[in-house]
PDB file of C-alpha atoms in Angstrom:
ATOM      1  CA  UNK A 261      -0.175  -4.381  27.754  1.00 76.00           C
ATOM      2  CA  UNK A 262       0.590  -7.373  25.427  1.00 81.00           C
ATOM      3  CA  UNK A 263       4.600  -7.005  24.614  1.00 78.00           C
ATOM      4  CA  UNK A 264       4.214  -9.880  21.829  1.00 81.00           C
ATOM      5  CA  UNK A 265       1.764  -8.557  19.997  1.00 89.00           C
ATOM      6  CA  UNK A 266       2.576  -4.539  19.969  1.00 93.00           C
ATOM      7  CA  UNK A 267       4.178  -1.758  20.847  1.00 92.00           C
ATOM      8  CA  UNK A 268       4.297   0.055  24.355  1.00 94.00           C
ATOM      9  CA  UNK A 269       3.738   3.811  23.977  1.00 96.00           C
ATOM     10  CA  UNK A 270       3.728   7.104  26.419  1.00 96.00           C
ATOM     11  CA  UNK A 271       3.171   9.842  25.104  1.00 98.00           C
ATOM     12  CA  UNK A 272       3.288  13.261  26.868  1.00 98.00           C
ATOM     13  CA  UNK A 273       0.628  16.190  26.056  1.00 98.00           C
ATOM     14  CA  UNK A 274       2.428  19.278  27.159  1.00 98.00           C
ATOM     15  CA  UNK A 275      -0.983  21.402  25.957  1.00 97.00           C
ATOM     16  CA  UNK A 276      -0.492  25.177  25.943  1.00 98.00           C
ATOM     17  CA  UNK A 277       2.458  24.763  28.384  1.00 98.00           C
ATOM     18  CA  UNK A 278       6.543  25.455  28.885  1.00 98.00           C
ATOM     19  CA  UNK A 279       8.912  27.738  27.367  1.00 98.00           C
ATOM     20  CA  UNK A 280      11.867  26.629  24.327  1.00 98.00           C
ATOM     21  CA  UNK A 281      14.334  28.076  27.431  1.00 98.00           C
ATOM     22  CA  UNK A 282      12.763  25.605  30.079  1.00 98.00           C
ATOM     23  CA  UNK A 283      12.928  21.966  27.441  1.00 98.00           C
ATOM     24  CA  UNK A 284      16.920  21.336  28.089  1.00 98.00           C
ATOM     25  CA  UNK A 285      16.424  21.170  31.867  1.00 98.00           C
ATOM     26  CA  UNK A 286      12.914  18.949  31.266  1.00 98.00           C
ATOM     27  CA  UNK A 287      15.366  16.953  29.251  1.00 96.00           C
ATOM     28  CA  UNK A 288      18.148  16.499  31.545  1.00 95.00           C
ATOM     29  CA  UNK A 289      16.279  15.504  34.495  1.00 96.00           C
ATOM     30  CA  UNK A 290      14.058  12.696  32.659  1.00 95.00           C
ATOM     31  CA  UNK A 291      16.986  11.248  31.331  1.00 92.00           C
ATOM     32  CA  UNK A 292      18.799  10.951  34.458  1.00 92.00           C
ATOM     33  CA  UNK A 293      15.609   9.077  35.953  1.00 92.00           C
ATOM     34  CA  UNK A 294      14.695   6.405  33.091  1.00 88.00           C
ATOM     35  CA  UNK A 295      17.414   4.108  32.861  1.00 73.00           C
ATOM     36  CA  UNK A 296      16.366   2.850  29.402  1.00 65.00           C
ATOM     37  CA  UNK A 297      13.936   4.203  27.370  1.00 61.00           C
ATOM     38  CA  UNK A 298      13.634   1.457  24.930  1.00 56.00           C
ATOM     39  CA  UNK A 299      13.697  -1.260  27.128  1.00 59.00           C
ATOM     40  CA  UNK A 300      10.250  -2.128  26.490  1.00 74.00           C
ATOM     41  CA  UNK A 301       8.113   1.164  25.785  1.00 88.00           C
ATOM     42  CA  UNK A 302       8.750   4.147  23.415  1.00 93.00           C
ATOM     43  CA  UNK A 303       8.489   7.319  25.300  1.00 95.00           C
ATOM     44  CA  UNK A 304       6.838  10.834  23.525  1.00 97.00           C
ATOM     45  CA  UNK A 305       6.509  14.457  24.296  1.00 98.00           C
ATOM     46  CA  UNK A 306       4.113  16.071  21.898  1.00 98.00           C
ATOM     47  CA  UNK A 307       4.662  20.032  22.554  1.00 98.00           C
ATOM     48  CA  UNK A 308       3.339  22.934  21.000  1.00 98.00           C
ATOM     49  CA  UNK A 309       4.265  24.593  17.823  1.00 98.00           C
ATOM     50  CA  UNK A 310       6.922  26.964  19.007  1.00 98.00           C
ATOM     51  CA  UNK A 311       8.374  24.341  20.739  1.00 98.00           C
ATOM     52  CA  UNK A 312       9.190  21.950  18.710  1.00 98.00           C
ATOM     53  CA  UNK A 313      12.686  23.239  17.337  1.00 98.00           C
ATOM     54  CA  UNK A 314      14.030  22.729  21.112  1.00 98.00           C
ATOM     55  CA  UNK A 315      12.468  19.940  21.874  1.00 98.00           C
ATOM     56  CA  UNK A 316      13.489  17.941  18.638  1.00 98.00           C
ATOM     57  CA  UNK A 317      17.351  19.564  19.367  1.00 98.00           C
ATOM     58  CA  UNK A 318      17.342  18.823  23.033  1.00 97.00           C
ATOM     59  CA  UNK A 319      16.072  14.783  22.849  1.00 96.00           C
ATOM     60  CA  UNK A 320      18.017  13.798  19.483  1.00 95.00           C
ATOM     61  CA  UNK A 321      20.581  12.497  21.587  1.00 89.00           C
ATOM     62  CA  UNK A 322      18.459  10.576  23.031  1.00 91.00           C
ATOM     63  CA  UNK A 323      14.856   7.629  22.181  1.00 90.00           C
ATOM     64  CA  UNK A 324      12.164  10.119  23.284  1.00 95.00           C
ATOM     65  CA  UNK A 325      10.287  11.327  20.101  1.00 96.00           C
ATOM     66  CA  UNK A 326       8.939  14.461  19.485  1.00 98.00           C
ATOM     67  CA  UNK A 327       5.585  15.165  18.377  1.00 98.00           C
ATOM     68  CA  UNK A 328       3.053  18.067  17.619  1.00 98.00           C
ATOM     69  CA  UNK A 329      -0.403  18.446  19.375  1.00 98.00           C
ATOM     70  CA  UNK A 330      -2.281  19.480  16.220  1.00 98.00           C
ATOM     71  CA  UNK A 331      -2.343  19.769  11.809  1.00 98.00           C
ATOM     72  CA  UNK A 332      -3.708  20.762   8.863  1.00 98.00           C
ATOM     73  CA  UNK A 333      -5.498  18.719   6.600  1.00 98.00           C
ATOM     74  CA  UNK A 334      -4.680  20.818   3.915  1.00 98.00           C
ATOM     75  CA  UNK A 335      -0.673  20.510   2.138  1.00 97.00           C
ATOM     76  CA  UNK A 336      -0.376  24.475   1.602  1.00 97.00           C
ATOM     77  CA  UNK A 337      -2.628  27.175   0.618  1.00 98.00           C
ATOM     78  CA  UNK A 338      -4.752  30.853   2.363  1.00 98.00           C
ATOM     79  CA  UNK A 339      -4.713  28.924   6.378  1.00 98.00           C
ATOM     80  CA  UNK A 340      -3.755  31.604   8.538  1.00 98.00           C
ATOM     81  CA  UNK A 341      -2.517  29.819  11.402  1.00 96.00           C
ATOM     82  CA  UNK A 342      -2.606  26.534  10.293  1.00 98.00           C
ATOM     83  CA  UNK A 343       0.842  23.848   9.932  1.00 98.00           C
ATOM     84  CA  UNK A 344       0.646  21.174   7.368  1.00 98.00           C
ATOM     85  CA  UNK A 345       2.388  17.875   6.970  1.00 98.00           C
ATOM     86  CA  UNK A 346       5.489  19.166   5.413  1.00 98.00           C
ATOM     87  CA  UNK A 347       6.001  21.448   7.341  1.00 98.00           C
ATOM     88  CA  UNK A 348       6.246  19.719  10.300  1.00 98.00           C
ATOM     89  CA  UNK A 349       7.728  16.784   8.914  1.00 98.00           C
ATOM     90  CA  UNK A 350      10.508  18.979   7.033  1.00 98.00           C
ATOM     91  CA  UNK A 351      12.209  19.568  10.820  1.00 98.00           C
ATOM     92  CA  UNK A 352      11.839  16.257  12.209  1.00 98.00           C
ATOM     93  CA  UNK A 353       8.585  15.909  13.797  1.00 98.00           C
ATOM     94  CA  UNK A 354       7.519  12.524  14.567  1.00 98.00           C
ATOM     95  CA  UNK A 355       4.469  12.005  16.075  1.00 98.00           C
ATOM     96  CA  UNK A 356       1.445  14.061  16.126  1.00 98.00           C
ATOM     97  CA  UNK A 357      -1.915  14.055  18.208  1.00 98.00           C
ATOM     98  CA  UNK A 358      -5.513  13.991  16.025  1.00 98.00           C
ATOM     99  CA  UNK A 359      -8.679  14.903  17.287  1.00 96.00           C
ATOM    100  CA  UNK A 360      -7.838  15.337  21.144  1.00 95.00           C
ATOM    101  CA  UNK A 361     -10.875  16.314  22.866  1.00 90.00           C
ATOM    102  CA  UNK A 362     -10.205  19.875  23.542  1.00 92.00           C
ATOM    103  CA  UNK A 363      -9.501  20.496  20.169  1.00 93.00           C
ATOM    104  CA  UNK A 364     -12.532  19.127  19.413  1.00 90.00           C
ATOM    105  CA  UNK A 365     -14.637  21.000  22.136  1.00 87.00           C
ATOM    106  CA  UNK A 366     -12.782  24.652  21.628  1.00 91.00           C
ATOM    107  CA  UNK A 367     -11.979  24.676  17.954  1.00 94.00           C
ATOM    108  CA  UNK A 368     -14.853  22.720  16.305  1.00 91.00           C
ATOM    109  CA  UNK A 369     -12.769  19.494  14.993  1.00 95.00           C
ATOM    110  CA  UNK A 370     -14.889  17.268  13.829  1.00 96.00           C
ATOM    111  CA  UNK A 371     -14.956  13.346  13.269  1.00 96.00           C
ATOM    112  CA  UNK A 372     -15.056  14.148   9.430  1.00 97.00           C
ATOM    113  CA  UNK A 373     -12.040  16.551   9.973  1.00 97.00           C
ATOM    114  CA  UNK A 374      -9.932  13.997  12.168  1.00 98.00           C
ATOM    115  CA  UNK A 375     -10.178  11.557   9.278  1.00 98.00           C
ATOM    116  CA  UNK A 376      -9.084  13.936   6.880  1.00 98.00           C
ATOM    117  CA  UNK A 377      -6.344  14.735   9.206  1.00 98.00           C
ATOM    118  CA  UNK A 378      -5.561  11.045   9.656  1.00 98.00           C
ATOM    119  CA  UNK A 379      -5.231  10.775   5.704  1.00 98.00           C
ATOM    120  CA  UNK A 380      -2.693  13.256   5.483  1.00 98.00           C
ATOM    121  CA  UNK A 381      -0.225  12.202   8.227  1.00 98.00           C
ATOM    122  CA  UNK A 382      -0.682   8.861   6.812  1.00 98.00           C
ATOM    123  CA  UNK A 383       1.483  10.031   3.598  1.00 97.00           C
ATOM    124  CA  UNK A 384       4.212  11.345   5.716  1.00 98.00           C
ATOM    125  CA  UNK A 385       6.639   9.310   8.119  1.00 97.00           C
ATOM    126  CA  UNK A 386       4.918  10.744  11.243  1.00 98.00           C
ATOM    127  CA  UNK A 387       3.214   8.749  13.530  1.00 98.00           C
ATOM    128  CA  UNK A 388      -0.777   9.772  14.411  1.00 98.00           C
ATOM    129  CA  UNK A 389      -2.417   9.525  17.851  1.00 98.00           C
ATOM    130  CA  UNK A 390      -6.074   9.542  16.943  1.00 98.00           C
ATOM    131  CA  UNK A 391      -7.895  10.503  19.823  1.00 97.00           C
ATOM    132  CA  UNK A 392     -11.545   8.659  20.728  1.00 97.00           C
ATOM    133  CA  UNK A 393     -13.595   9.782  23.928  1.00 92.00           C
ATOM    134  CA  UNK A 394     -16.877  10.260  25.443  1.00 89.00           C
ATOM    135  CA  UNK A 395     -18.620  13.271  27.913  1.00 84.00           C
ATOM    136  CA  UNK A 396     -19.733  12.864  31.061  1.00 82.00           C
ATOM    137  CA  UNK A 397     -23.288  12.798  29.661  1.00 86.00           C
ATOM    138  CA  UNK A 398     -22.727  10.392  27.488  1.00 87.00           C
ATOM    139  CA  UNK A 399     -21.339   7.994  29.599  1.00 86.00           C
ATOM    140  CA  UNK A 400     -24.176   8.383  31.910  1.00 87.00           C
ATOM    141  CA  UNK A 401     -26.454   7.985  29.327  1.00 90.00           C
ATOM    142  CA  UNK A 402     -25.009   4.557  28.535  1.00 89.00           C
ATOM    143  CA  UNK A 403     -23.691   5.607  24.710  1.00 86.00           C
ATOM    144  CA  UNK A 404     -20.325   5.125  25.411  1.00 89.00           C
ATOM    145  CA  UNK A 405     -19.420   2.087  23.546  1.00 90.00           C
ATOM    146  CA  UNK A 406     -21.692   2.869  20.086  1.00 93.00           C
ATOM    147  CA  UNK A 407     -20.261   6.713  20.345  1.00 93.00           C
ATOM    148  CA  UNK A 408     -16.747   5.855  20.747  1.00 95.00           C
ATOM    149  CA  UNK A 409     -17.102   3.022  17.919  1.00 96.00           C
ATOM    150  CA  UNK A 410     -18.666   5.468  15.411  1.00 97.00           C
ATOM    151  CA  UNK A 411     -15.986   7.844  16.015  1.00 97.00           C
ATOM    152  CA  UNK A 412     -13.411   5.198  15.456  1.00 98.00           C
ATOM    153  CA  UNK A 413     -15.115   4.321  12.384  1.00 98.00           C
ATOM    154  CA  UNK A 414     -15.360   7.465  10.598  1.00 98.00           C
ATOM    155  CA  UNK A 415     -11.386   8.535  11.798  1.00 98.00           C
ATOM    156  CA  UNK A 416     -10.412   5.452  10.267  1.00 98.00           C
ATOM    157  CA  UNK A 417     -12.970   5.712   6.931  1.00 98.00           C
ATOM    158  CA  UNK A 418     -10.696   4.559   4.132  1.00 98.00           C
ATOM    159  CA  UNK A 419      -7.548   3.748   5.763  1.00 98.00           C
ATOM    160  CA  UNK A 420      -6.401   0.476   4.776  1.00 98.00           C
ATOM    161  CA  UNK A 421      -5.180  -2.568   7.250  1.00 98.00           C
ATOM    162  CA  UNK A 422      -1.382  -1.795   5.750  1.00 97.00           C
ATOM    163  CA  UNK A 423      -1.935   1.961   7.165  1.00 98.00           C
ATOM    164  CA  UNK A 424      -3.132   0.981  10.385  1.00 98.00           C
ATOM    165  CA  UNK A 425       0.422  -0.454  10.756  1.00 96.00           C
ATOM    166  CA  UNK A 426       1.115   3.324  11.494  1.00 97.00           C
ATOM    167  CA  UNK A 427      -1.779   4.271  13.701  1.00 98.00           C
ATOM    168  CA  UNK A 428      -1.883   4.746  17.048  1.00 98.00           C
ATOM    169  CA  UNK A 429      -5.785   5.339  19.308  1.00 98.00           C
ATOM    170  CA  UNK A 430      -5.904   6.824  21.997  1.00 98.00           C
ATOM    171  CA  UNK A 431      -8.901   6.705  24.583  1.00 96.00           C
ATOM    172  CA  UNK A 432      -9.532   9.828  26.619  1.00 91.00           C
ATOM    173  CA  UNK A 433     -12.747  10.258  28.241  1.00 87.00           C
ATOM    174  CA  UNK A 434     -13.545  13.737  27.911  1.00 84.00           C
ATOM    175  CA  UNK A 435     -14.769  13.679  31.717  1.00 81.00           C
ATOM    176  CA  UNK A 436     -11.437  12.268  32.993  1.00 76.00           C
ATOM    177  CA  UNK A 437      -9.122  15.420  31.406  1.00 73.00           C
ATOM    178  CA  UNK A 438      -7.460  17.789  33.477  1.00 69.00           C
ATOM    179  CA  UNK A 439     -10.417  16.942  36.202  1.00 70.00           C
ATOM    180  CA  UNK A 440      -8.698  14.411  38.388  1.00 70.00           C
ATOM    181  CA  UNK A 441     -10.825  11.832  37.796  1.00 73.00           C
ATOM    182  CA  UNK A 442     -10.128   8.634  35.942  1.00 71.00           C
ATOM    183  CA  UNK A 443     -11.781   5.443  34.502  1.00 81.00           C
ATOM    184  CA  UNK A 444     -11.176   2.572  36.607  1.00 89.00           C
ATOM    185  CA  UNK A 445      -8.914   0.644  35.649  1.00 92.00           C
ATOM    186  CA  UNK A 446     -11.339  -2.812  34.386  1.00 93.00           C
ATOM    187  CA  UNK A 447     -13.651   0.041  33.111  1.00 91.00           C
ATOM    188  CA  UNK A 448     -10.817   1.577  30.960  1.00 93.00           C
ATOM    189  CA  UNK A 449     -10.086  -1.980  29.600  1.00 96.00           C
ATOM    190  CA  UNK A 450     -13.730  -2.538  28.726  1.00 94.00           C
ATOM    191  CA  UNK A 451     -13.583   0.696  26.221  1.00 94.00           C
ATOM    192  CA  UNK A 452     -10.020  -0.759  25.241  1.00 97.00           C
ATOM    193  CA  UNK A 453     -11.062  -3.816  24.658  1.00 97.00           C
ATOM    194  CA  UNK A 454     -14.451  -2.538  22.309  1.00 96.00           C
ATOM    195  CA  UNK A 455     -12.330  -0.466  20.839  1.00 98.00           C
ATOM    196  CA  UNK A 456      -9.779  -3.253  19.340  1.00 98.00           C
ATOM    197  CA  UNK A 457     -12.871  -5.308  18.507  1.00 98.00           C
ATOM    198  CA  UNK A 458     -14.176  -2.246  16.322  1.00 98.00           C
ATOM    199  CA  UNK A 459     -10.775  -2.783  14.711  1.00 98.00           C
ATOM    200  CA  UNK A 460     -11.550  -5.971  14.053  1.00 98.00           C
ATOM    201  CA  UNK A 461     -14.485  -5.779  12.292  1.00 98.00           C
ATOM    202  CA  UNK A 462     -13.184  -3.157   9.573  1.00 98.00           C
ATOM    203  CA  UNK A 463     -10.162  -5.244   9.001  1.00 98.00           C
ATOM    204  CA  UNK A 464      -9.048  -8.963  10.904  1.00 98.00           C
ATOM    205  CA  UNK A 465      -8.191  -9.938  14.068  1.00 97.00           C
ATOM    206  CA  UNK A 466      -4.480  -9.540  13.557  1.00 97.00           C
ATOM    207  CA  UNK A 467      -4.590  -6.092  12.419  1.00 98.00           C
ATOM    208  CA  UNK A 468      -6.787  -5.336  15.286  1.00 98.00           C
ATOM    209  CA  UNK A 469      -4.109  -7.025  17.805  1.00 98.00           C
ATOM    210  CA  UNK A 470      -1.042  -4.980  16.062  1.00 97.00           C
ATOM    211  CA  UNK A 471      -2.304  -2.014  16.923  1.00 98.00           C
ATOM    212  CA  UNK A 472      -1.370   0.160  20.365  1.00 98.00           C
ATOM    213  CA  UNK A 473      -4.645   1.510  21.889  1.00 98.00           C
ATOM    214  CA  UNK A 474      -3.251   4.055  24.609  1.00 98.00           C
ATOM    215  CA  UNK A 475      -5.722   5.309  27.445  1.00 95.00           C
ATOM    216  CA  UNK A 476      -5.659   9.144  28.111  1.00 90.00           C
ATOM    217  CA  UNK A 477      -7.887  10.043  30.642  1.00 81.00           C
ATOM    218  CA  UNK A 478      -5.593  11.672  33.942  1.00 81.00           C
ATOM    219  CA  UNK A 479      -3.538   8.824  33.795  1.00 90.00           C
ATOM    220  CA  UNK A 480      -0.372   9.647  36.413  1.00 93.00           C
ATOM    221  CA  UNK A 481       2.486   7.910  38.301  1.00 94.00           C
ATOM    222  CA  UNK A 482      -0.039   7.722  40.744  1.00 94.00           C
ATOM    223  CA  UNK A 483      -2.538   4.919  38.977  1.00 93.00           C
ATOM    224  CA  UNK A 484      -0.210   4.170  35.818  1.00 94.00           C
ATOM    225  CA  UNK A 485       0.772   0.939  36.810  1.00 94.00           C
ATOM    226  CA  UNK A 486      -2.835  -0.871  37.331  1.00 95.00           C
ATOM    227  CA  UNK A 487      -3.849   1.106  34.069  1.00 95.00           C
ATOM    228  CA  UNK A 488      -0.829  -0.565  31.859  1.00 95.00           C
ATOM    229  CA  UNK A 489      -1.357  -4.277  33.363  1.00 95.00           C
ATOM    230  CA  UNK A 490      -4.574  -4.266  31.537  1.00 96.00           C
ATOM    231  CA  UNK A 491      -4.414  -6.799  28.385  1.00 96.00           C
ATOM    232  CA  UNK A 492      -5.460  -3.720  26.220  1.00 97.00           C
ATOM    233  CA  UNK A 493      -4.176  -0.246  27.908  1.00 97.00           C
ATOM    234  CA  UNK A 494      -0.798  -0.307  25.439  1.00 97.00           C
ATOM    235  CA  UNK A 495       0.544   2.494  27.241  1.00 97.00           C
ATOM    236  CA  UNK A 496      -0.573   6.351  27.757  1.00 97.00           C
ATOM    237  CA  UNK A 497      -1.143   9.734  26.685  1.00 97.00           C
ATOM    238  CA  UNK A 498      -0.515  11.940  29.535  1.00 96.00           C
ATOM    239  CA  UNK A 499      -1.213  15.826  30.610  1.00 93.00           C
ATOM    240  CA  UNK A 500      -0.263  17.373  33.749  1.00 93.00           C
ATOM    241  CA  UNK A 501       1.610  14.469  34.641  1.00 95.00           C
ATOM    242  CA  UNK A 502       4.081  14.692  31.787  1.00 97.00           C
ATOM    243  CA  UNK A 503       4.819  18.899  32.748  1.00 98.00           C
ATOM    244  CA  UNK A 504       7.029  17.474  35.566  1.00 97.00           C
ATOM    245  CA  UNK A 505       9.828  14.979  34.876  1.00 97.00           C
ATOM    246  CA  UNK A 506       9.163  13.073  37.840  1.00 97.00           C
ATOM    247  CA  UNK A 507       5.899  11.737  37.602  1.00 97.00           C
ATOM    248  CA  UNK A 508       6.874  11.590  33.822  1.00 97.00           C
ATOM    249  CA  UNK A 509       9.346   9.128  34.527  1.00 95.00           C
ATOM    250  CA  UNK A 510       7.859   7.144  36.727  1.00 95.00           C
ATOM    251  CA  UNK A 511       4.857   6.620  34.536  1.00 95.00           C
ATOM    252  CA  UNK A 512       7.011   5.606  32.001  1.00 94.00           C
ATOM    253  CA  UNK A 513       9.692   3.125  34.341  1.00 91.00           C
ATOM    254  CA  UNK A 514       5.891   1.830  35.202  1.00 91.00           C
ATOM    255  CA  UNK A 515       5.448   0.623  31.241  1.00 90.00           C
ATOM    256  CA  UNK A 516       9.386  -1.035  31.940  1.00 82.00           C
ATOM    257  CA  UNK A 517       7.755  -3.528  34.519  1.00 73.00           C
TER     258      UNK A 517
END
């Protein structure tokens, strides 16, 4: 992490999981465990659809943000299913995920589509997590690094330096999700670290150093701590770990340090 030069950020992923009854107990517990959420990170807990009414009522009193998992790239219109911009904006929503690897590997999103996505948070006041991330194969087939910068270059396509005030990447390496495994912590940094110099090359150094690159891959209260003391792991976005208030709070009391 590098205090001076951005923001610290973790983010929670609930995924397809918790009831609206079960998000004022979540609530209650976290906050009695993380004695100030400001201090030095902003904490998130991007739940589904259905959820986000209790979420945003049960953490207004509080600095957590709330933020959806998913969105249209359309405004309005014939998309059964779909939630736009407005819509989510219009109760309060303020962050939102882009491009996370399962919704790229169940539901066909696309680079092209996660830049159109991008586009269209970018003209409301939420906050996008654009997510990056290679397979297992790739990795082993050494395309890590010129995969991940292509797909950071075509979510960003024609989003100027002033926008990327307002954008937030995530790396999650698809092989790391929900498997238990996770990058070590220099080789997170390395994809990190070619990540912000990808940023750097579409706009200037100082854009590139202003903006919060999270890591995503099973990071827990287990291994948080030696991920976030890397010069470019700018917090998290977290599954499992995030479900339970515990590990969610230490992970985040871990950003504090």
């Amino acid at each position: 992490m590098n205090r001076e030069l951005r923001k610290t950020i973790i983010a929670g992923n609930w995924k397809m999981n918790m009831l609206s009854s079960e998000v004022q107990a979540y609530k209650d517990e976290l906050v009695k465990l993380v004695p100030g959420f400001k201090t030095w990170c902003d904490a998130v807990v991007c739940v589904p659809f259905v959820i986000l009414p209790a979420a945003l009522q049960a953490f207004d009193s509080t600095d957590v943000g709330v933020g959806a998992q998913n969105l249209s790239q359309f405004e309005s219109g014939a998309y059964t299913g779909e939630v736009s911009v407005a819509q989510l904006t219009d109760i309060g929503t303020e962050y939102v995920i882009i491009g996370h690897s399962e919704r790229r590997e169940y539901y066909g999103e696309t680079d092209e589509s996660v830049n159109e996505k991008l586009k269209a948070t970018l003209t409301s006041s939420m906050c996008p997590i654009v997510c990056v991330g290679e397979t297992l194969q790739q990795r082993e087939t050494g395309v890590t690094g010129d995969l991940v910068a292509m797909q950071v270059k075509i979510a960003l396509n024609g989003i100027s330096a002033e926008q990327m005030k307002n954008v937030v990447i995530a790396y999650e390496p698809v092989w790391a999700i929900g498997t238990g495994m996770t990058a070590t912590p220099e080789d997170a940094q390395v994809v990190c670290s070619a990540i912000r110099n990808v940023l750097a090359d579409l706009y200037d150094k100082k854009t590139a150093d202003a903006v919060s690159i999270l890591y995503g891959g099973s990071m827990n209260d287990k291994n948080a701590q030696e991920l976030l003391a890397q010069p470019d792991i700018d917090g998290g976005l977290i599954g499992g770990a995030s479900l339970k208030p515990a590990a969610f709070a230490t992970i985040i009391n871990a950003a504090n340090q």
